[in-house]
PDB file of C-alpha atoms in Angstrom:
ATOM      1  CA  MET A   6     -14.214  11.156  -8.965  1.00  0.00           C
ATOM      2  CA  LEU A   7     -12.433   7.674  -9.042  1.00  0.00           C
ATOM      3  CA  THR A   8     -13.002   5.703 -12.213  1.00  0.00           C
ATOM      4  CA  ASN A   9     -11.512   2.691 -13.858  1.00  0.00           C
ATOM      5  CA  ILE A  10     -10.172   1.130 -10.639  1.00  0.00           C
ATOM      6  CA  ARG A  11      -9.492  -2.543 -11.243  1.00  0.00           C
ATOM      7  CA  ASN A  12      -7.610  -4.751  -8.974  1.00  0.00           C
ATOM      8  CA  VAL A  13      -6.693  -3.277  -5.604  1.00  0.00           C
ATOM      9  CA  TYR A  14      -3.553  -4.831  -4.200  1.00  0.00           C
ATOM     10  CA  CYS A  15      -2.163  -4.047  -0.785  1.00  0.00           C
ATOM     11  CA  VAL A  16       1.263  -4.735   0.785  1.00  0.00           C
ATOM     12  CA  GLY A  17       1.155  -5.814   4.528  1.00  0.00           C
ATOM     13  CA  ARG A  18       4.038  -5.275   6.947  1.00  0.00           C
ATOM     14  CA  ASN A  19       6.193  -3.252   4.439  1.00  0.00           C
ATOM     15  CA  TYR A  20       7.691  -0.928   7.239  1.00  0.00           C
ATOM     16  CA  LYS A  21       9.823  -2.670   9.838  1.00  0.00           C
ATOM     17  CA  LEU A  22       8.693  -0.517  12.750  1.00  0.00           C
ATOM     18  CA  HIS A  23       5.036  -1.100  11.866  1.00  0.00           C
ATOM     19  CA  ALA A  24       5.511  -4.865  11.858  1.00  0.00           C
ATOM     20  CA  GLU A  25       7.232  -4.583  15.238  1.00  0.00           C
ATOM     21  CA  GLU A  26       4.525  -2.293  16.784  1.00  0.00           C
ATOM     22  CA  LEU A  27       1.918  -4.993  16.121  1.00  0.00           C
ATOM     23  CA  GLY A  28       4.182  -7.849  17.333  1.00  0.00           C
ATOM     24  CA  ASN A  29       4.436  -9.357  13.758  1.00  0.00           C
ATOM     25  CA  ALA A  30       7.541 -10.872  12.132  1.00  0.00           C
ATOM     26  CA  VAL A  31       9.187  -8.958   9.375  1.00  0.00           C
ATOM     27  CA  PRO A  32       8.415 -10.711   6.097  1.00  0.00           C
ATOM     28  CA  ASP A  33      11.155 -12.028   3.762  1.00  0.00           C
ATOM     29  CA  GLU A  34       9.003 -11.410   0.744  1.00  0.00           C
ATOM     30  CA  PRO A  35       6.137  -9.050  -0.003  1.00  0.00           C
ATOM     31  CA  MET A  36       2.914  -9.984   1.826  1.00  0.00           C
ATOM     32  CA  ILE A  37       0.103  -9.197  -0.638  1.00  0.00           C
ATOM     33  CA  PHE A  38      -3.687  -9.054   0.078  1.00  0.00           C
ATOM     34  CA  MET A  39      -6.409  -7.624  -1.663  1.00  0.00           C
ATOM     35  CA  LYS A  40      -9.443  -5.282  -1.229  1.00  0.00           C
ATOM     36  CA  PRO A  41     -12.586  -5.256  -3.415  1.00  0.00           C
ATOM     37  CA  SER A  42     -12.611  -2.264  -5.837  1.00  0.00           C
ATOM     38  CA  HIS A  43     -15.933  -1.166  -4.104  1.00  0.00           C
ATOM     39  CA  ALA A  44     -13.786  -0.469  -1.077  1.00  0.00           C
ATOM     40  CA  VAL A  45     -12.132   2.502  -2.828  1.00  0.00           C
ATOM     41  CA  VAL A  46     -13.735   5.996  -2.304  1.00  0.00           C
ATOM     42  CA  SER A  47     -12.667   9.501  -2.661  1.00  0.00           C
ATOM     43  CA  LEU A  48     -10.943  11.144   0.233  1.00  0.00           C
ATOM     44  CA  ASN A  49     -12.502  14.552  -0.516  1.00  0.00           C
ATOM     45  CA  GLY A  50     -13.616  15.987   2.806  1.00  0.00           C
ATOM     46  CA  GLU A  51     -16.808  14.203   3.325  1.00  0.00           C
ATOM     47  CA  THR A  52     -17.948  11.935   6.135  1.00  0.00           C
ATOM     48  CA  LEU A  53     -16.984   8.315   5.782  1.00  0.00           C
ATOM     49  CA  GLU A  54     -19.213   5.673   7.428  1.00  0.00           C
ATOM     50  CA  LEU A  55     -17.257   2.747   8.918  1.00  0.00           C
ATOM     51  CA  PRO A  56     -18.396  -0.306  10.800  1.00  0.00           C
ATOM     52  CA  ALA A  57     -19.359   0.634  14.312  1.00  0.00           C
ATOM     53  CA  THR A  58     -20.046  -2.727  16.049  1.00  0.00           C
ATOM     54  CA  GLN A  59     -17.111  -4.869  15.111  1.00  0.00           C
ATOM     55  CA  GLY A  60     -14.371  -3.617  17.479  1.00  0.00           C
ATOM     56  CA  GLU A  61     -11.625  -0.999  16.816  1.00  0.00           C
ATOM     57  CA  VAL A  62     -11.158   0.539  13.412  1.00  0.00           C
ATOM     58  CA  HIS A  63      -7.526   1.464  12.721  1.00  0.00           C
ATOM     59  CA  TYR A  64      -6.119   3.965  10.243  1.00  0.00           C
ATOM     60  CA  GLU A  65      -3.193   2.992   8.138  1.00  0.00           C
ATOM     61  CA  ALA A  66      -1.824   5.760   5.864  1.00  0.00           C
ATOM     62  CA  GLU A  67      -0.095   4.635   2.630  1.00  0.00           C
ATOM     63  CA  LEU A  68       1.297   5.805  -0.672  1.00  0.00           C
ATOM     64  CA  VAL A  69      -0.953   4.387  -3.492  1.00  0.00           C
ATOM     65  CA  VAL A  70       0.371   3.971  -6.982  1.00  0.00           C
ATOM     66  CA  ARG A  71      -1.738   3.316 -10.135  1.00  0.00           C
ATOM     67  CA  ILE A  72      -0.537   1.123 -12.922  1.00  0.00           C
ATOM     68  CA  GLY A  73      -0.670   2.670 -16.456  1.00  0.00           C
ATOM     69  CA  ARG A  74       0.453  -0.214 -18.628  1.00  0.00           C
ATOM     70  CA  SER A  75       0.580  -4.012 -18.608  1.00  0.00           C
ATOM     71  CA  TYR A  76       3.445  -5.515 -16.609  1.00  0.00           C
ATOM     72  CA  GLU A  77       6.312  -7.119 -18.420  1.00  0.00           C
ATOM     73  CA  PRO A  78       9.384  -8.514 -16.775  1.00  0.00           C
ATOM     74  CA  GLY A  79      12.214  -5.970 -16.770  1.00  0.00           C
ATOM     75  CA  VAL A  80       9.953  -2.857 -16.947  1.00  0.00           C
ATOM     76  CA  ALA A  81      11.052  -0.173 -14.404  1.00  0.00           C
ATOM     77  CA  VAL A  82       8.634   1.108 -11.974  1.00  0.00           C
ATOM     78  CA  ASP A  83       8.833   4.678 -13.443  1.00  0.00           C
ATOM     79  CA  GLU A  84       7.639   3.190 -16.773  1.00  0.00           C
ATOM     80  CA  LEU A  85       4.816   1.126 -15.223  1.00  0.00           C
ATOM     81  CA  VAL A  86       3.271   3.550 -12.854  1.00  0.00           C
ATOM     82  CA  ASP A  87       1.402   6.574 -14.182  1.00  0.00           C
ATOM     83  CA  GLU A  88      -0.124   8.163 -11.154  1.00  0.00           C
ATOM     84  CA  TYR A  89       0.123   8.307  -7.385  1.00  0.00           C
ATOM     85  CA  ALA A  90      -2.099   9.202  -4.485  1.00  0.00           C
ATOM     86  CA  PHE A  91      -2.271   8.735  -0.770  1.00  0.00           C
ATOM     87  CA  GLY A  92      -4.789   6.483   0.899  1.00  0.00           C
ATOM     88  CA  ILE A  93      -5.881   4.988   4.199  1.00  0.00           C
ATOM     89  CA  ASP A  94      -6.172   1.190   4.649  1.00  0.00           C
ATOM     90  CA  PHE A  95      -8.834   1.026   7.285  1.00  0.00           C
ATOM     91  CA  THR A  96      -8.545  -2.275   9.295  1.00  0.00           C
ATOM     92  CA  LEU A  97     -10.929  -3.866  11.666  1.00  0.00           C
ATOM     93  CA  ARG A  98      -8.250  -4.689  14.089  1.00  0.00           C
ATOM     94  CA  ASP A  99     -10.166  -6.932  16.569  1.00  0.00           C
ATOM     95  CA  VAL A 100     -11.634  -8.804  13.699  1.00  0.00           C
ATOM     96  CA  GLN A 101      -8.119  -9.312  12.131  1.00  0.00           C
ATOM     97  CA  THR A 102      -6.780 -10.602  15.364  1.00  0.00           C
ATOM     98  CA  VAL A 103      -9.380 -13.325  15.443  1.00  0.00           C
ATOM     99  CA  ILE A 104      -9.097 -14.321  11.766  1.00  0.00           C
ATOM    100  CA  LYS A 105      -5.257 -14.471  11.868  1.00  0.00           C
ATOM    101  CA  LYS A 106      -5.419 -16.998  14.792  1.00  0.00           C
ATOM    102  CA  LYS A 107      -7.756 -18.989  12.700  1.00  0.00           C
ATOM    103  CA  GLY A 108      -5.668 -18.830   9.621  1.00  0.00           C
ATOM    104  CA  HIS A 109      -8.524 -17.351   7.725  1.00  0.00           C
ATOM    105  CA  PRO A 110      -8.291 -14.675   4.885  1.00  0.00           C
ATOM    106  CA  TRP A 111      -8.083 -11.036   5.778  1.00  0.00           C
ATOM    107  CA  THR A 112     -11.097  -9.903   3.671  1.00  0.00           C
ATOM    108  CA  ALA A 113     -13.419  -9.497   6.690  1.00  0.00           C
ATOM    109  CA  ALA A 114     -10.987  -7.227   8.313  1.00  0.00           C
ATOM    110  CA  LYS A 115      -9.686  -5.309   5.303  1.00  0.00           C
ATOM    111  CA  GLY A 116     -12.387  -5.399   2.505  1.00  0.00           C
ATOM    112  CA  PHE A 117     -15.460  -3.720   4.014  1.00  0.00           C
ATOM    113  CA  LYS A 118     -17.073  -0.721   2.250  1.00  0.00           C
ATOM    114  CA  ASN A 119     -15.148   2.583   2.477  1.00  0.00           C
ATOM    115  CA  SER A 120     -12.081   0.812   3.716  1.00  0.00           C
ATOM    116  CA  ALA A 121      -9.757   2.223   1.094  1.00  0.00           C
ATOM    117  CA  PRO A 122     -10.357   5.948   0.630  1.00  0.00           C
ATOM    118  CA  VAL A 123      -7.715   7.719  -1.565  1.00  0.00           C
ATOM    119  CA  THR A 124      -6.820  11.300  -2.483  1.00  0.00           C
ATOM    120  CA  ALA A 125      -7.031  12.496  -6.080  1.00  0.00           C
ATOM    121  CA  PHE A 126      -4.401  10.910  -8.163  1.00  0.00           C
ATOM    122  CA  GLN A 127      -1.638  12.993  -9.796  1.00  0.00           C
ATOM    123  CA  THR A 128       1.081  12.342 -12.274  1.00  0.00           C
ATOM    124  CA  PHE A 129       3.782  10.021 -10.965  1.00  0.00           C
ATOM    125  CA  PRO A 130       7.128  11.942 -10.608  1.00  0.00           C
ATOM    126  CA  GLY A 131       9.286   8.937 -10.346  1.00  0.00           C
ATOM    127  CA  ALA A 132      10.406   6.753  -7.394  1.00  0.00           C
ATOM    128  CA  ALA A 133      13.634   8.867  -6.857  1.00  0.00           C
ATOM    129  CA  THR A 134      11.503  12.042  -6.400  1.00  0.00           C
ATOM    130  CA  LEU A 135       9.258  10.351  -3.828  1.00  0.00           C
ATOM    131  CA  LEU A 136      12.258   9.501  -1.657  1.00  0.00           C
ATOM    132  CA  GLU A 137      12.855  13.205  -1.218  1.00  0.00           C
ATOM    133  CA  LYS A 138       9.646  13.931   0.831  1.00  0.00           C
ATOM    134  CA  ASP A 139       7.499  12.458   3.682  1.00  0.00           C
ATOM    135  CA  PHE A 140       3.790  11.839   3.589  1.00  0.00           C
ATOM    136  CA  THR A 141       1.910  12.286   6.926  1.00  0.00           C
ATOM    137  CA  LEU A 142      -1.460  11.524   8.465  1.00  0.00           C
ATOM    138  CA  THR A 143      -2.984  13.836  11.239  1.00  0.00           C
ATOM    139  CA  LYS A 144      -5.940  12.955  13.411  1.00  0.00           C
ATOM    140  CA  ASN A 145      -7.762  15.904  14.713  1.00  0.00           C
ATOM    141  CA  GLY A 146      -4.785  18.165  13.792  1.00  0.00           C
ATOM    142  CA  GLU A 147      -2.163  15.949  15.524  1.00  0.00           C
ATOM    143  CA  GLU A 148       0.349  14.139  13.498  1.00  0.00           C
ATOM    144  CA  VAL A 149       0.078  10.289  14.024  1.00  0.00           C
ATOM    145  CA  GLN A 150       1.967   8.884  11.113  1.00  0.00           C
ATOM    146  CA  ARG A 151       4.928   9.954   9.019  1.00  0.00           C
ATOM    147  CA  GLY A 152       6.380   7.876   6.182  1.00  0.00           C
ATOM    148  CA  ASN A 153       8.999   7.897   3.527  1.00  0.00           C
ATOM    149  CA  ILE A 154       9.339   5.134   0.988  1.00  0.00           C
ATOM    150  CA  GLY A 155      13.028   4.966   1.758  1.00  0.00           C
ATOM    151  CA  ASN A 156      12.031   3.108   4.903  1.00  0.00           C
ATOM    152  CA  MET A 157      10.008   0.463   3.033  1.00  0.00           C
ATOM    153  CA  ILE A 158      11.311  -3.093   3.426  1.00  0.00           C
ATOM    154  CA  PHE A 159      10.356  -3.766  -0.187  1.00  0.00           C
ATOM    155  CA  SER A 160      10.791  -0.882  -2.683  1.00  0.00           C
ATOM    156  CA  LEU A 161       8.320   0.117  -5.313  1.00  0.00           C
ATOM    157  CA  GLN A 162      10.318  -1.935  -7.873  1.00  0.00           C
ATOM    158  CA  ASP A 163      10.301  -4.956  -5.677  1.00  0.00           C
ATOM    159  CA  ILE A 164       6.553  -4.647  -5.177  1.00  0.00           C
ATOM    160  CA  VAL A 165       5.572  -4.292  -8.866  1.00  0.00           C
ATOM    161  CA  ASP A 166       7.951  -7.070  -9.899  1.00  0.00           C
ATOM    162  CA  TYR A 167       6.461  -9.370  -7.265  1.00  0.00           C
ATOM    163  CA  VAL A 168       2.840  -8.570  -7.975  1.00  0.00           C
ATOM    164  CA  GLY A 169       3.294  -8.453 -11.706  1.00  0.00           C
ATOM    165  CA  HIS A 170       4.996 -11.946 -11.745  1.00  0.00           C
ATOM    166  CA  HIS A 171       2.693 -13.716  -9.329  1.00  0.00           C
ATOM    167  CA  TYR A 172      -0.613 -12.170 -10.068  1.00  0.00           C
ATOM    168  CA  GLY A 173      -0.335  -9.820 -13.148  1.00  0.00           C
ATOM    169  CA  LEU A 174      -0.634  -5.988 -13.428  1.00  0.00           C
ATOM    170  CA  GLY A 175      -2.447  -3.901 -15.939  1.00  0.00           C
ATOM    171  CA  PRO A 176      -3.904  -0.446 -16.560  1.00  0.00           C
ATOM    172  CA  GLY A 177      -6.172   0.634 -13.663  1.00  0.00           C
ATOM    173  CA  ASP A 178      -4.634  -1.549 -11.044  1.00  0.00           C
ATOM    174  CA  VAL A 179      -3.656   0.177  -7.901  1.00  0.00           C
ATOM    175  CA  ILE A 180      -1.317  -0.804  -5.072  1.00  0.00           C
ATOM    176  CA  PHE A 181      -1.426   0.430  -1.442  1.00  0.00           C
ATOM    177  CA  THR A 182       2.402   0.114  -0.696  1.00  0.00           C
ATOM    178  CA  GLY A 183       2.319  -0.384   3.076  1.00  0.00           C
ATOM    179  CA  THR A 184       2.002   1.804   6.178  1.00  0.00           C
ATOM    180  CA  PRO A 185       4.616   3.203   8.576  1.00  0.00           C
ATOM    181  CA  GLN A 186       4.458   2.996  12.377  1.00  0.00           C
ATOM    182  CA  GLY A 187       1.949   4.964  14.301  1.00  0.00           C
ATOM    183  CA  VAL A 188      -1.324   3.124  13.367  1.00  0.00           C
ATOM    184  CA  GLY A 189      -4.207   3.479  15.771  1.00  0.00           C
ATOM    185  CA  PRO A 190      -7.886   3.531  16.346  1.00  0.00           C
ATOM    186  CA  THR A 191     -10.342   6.001  15.109  1.00  0.00           C
ATOM    187  CA  GLN A 192     -13.915   6.837  16.082  1.00  0.00           C
ATOM    188  CA  ALA A 193     -16.938   8.799  15.023  1.00  0.00           C
ATOM    189  CA  GLY A 194     -16.092  12.503  14.748  1.00  0.00           C
ATOM    190  CA  ASP A 195     -12.347  12.262  14.131  1.00  0.00           C
ATOM    191  CA  VAL A 196     -10.934  14.169  11.240  1.00  0.00           C
ATOM    192  CA  LEU A 197      -8.164  12.441   9.386  1.00  0.00           C
ATOM    193  CA  GLU A 198      -5.982  14.371   6.764  1.00  0.00           C
ATOM    194  CA  LEU A 199      -3.296  13.176   4.481  1.00  0.00           C
ATOM    195  CA  ALA A 200      -0.441  15.400   3.493  1.00  0.00           C
ATOM    196  CA  TRP A 201       2.626  15.213   1.224  1.00  0.00           C
ATOM    197  CA  ASP A 202       5.485  17.409   2.216  1.00  0.00           C
ATOM    198  CA  GLY A 203       3.250  19.484   4.350  1.00  0.00           C
ATOM    199  CA  GLU A 204       0.649  20.052   1.643  1.00  0.00           C
ATOM    200  CA  SER A 205      -2.860  18.673   2.231  1.00  0.00           C
ATOM    201  CA  TRP A 206      -4.024  16.143  -0.359  1.00  0.00           C
ATOM    202  CA  GLY A 207      -7.334  15.149   1.188  1.00  0.00           C
ATOM    203  CA  ALA A 208      -9.297  14.697   4.396  1.00  0.00           C
ATOM    204  CA  CYS A 209     -12.324  12.966   5.812  1.00  0.00           C
ATOM    205  CA  THR A 210     -14.526  12.961   8.991  1.00  0.00           C
ATOM    206  CA  ILE A 211     -15.306   9.543  10.535  1.00  0.00           C
ATOM    207  CA  GLY A 212     -18.933   8.583  10.853  1.00  0.00           C
ATOM    208  CA  ALA A 213     -20.505   5.524  12.228  1.00  0.00           C
ATOM    209  CA  ALA A 214     -22.297   2.982   9.963  1.00  0.00           C
ATOM    210  CA  GLN A 215     -25.947   2.739  10.629  1.00  0.00           C
TER     211      GLN A 215
END
């Protein structure tokens, strides 16, 4: 059960190869967008209903960190983050393409219900420890994404400093830290599973919204 989720910050284009695979420029500062807290659901093996009539829905696997104390300048990320999980930033890709051309906010493509499923949170082991292992996403048993935070354009410290300075951070805020290359479409019946160093953390089956 997910409780006490407050603000949901997300970092766009934080892996160079992911930016390139979508034909996007690599940013020179963190690109932050938000999802409603109502988008967050547990990734616990159940069926997730996603929009079925608005074009392709893409998966984007990500490390997710939870903030345990109020941000202050100079606070190390290991002191600020208390727990971590893995999640999927589901994206209505066709919708996003249209609204990007129009210069509109990304909410319609990123903020729909069930668009931010996350595994159970566990105690944060420190940023250095996270560098030692990869997270993966499999679709129907086949690995489609593999990420390591060492390949991020902006480190966890960069991210919390940027978000904390510009928007504020406090207990219960979570940050989706960006997705590696390999994003792609999903459809009803697909089974998606997130793992950390080969150990499953959570899975879901994709359903279609009624």
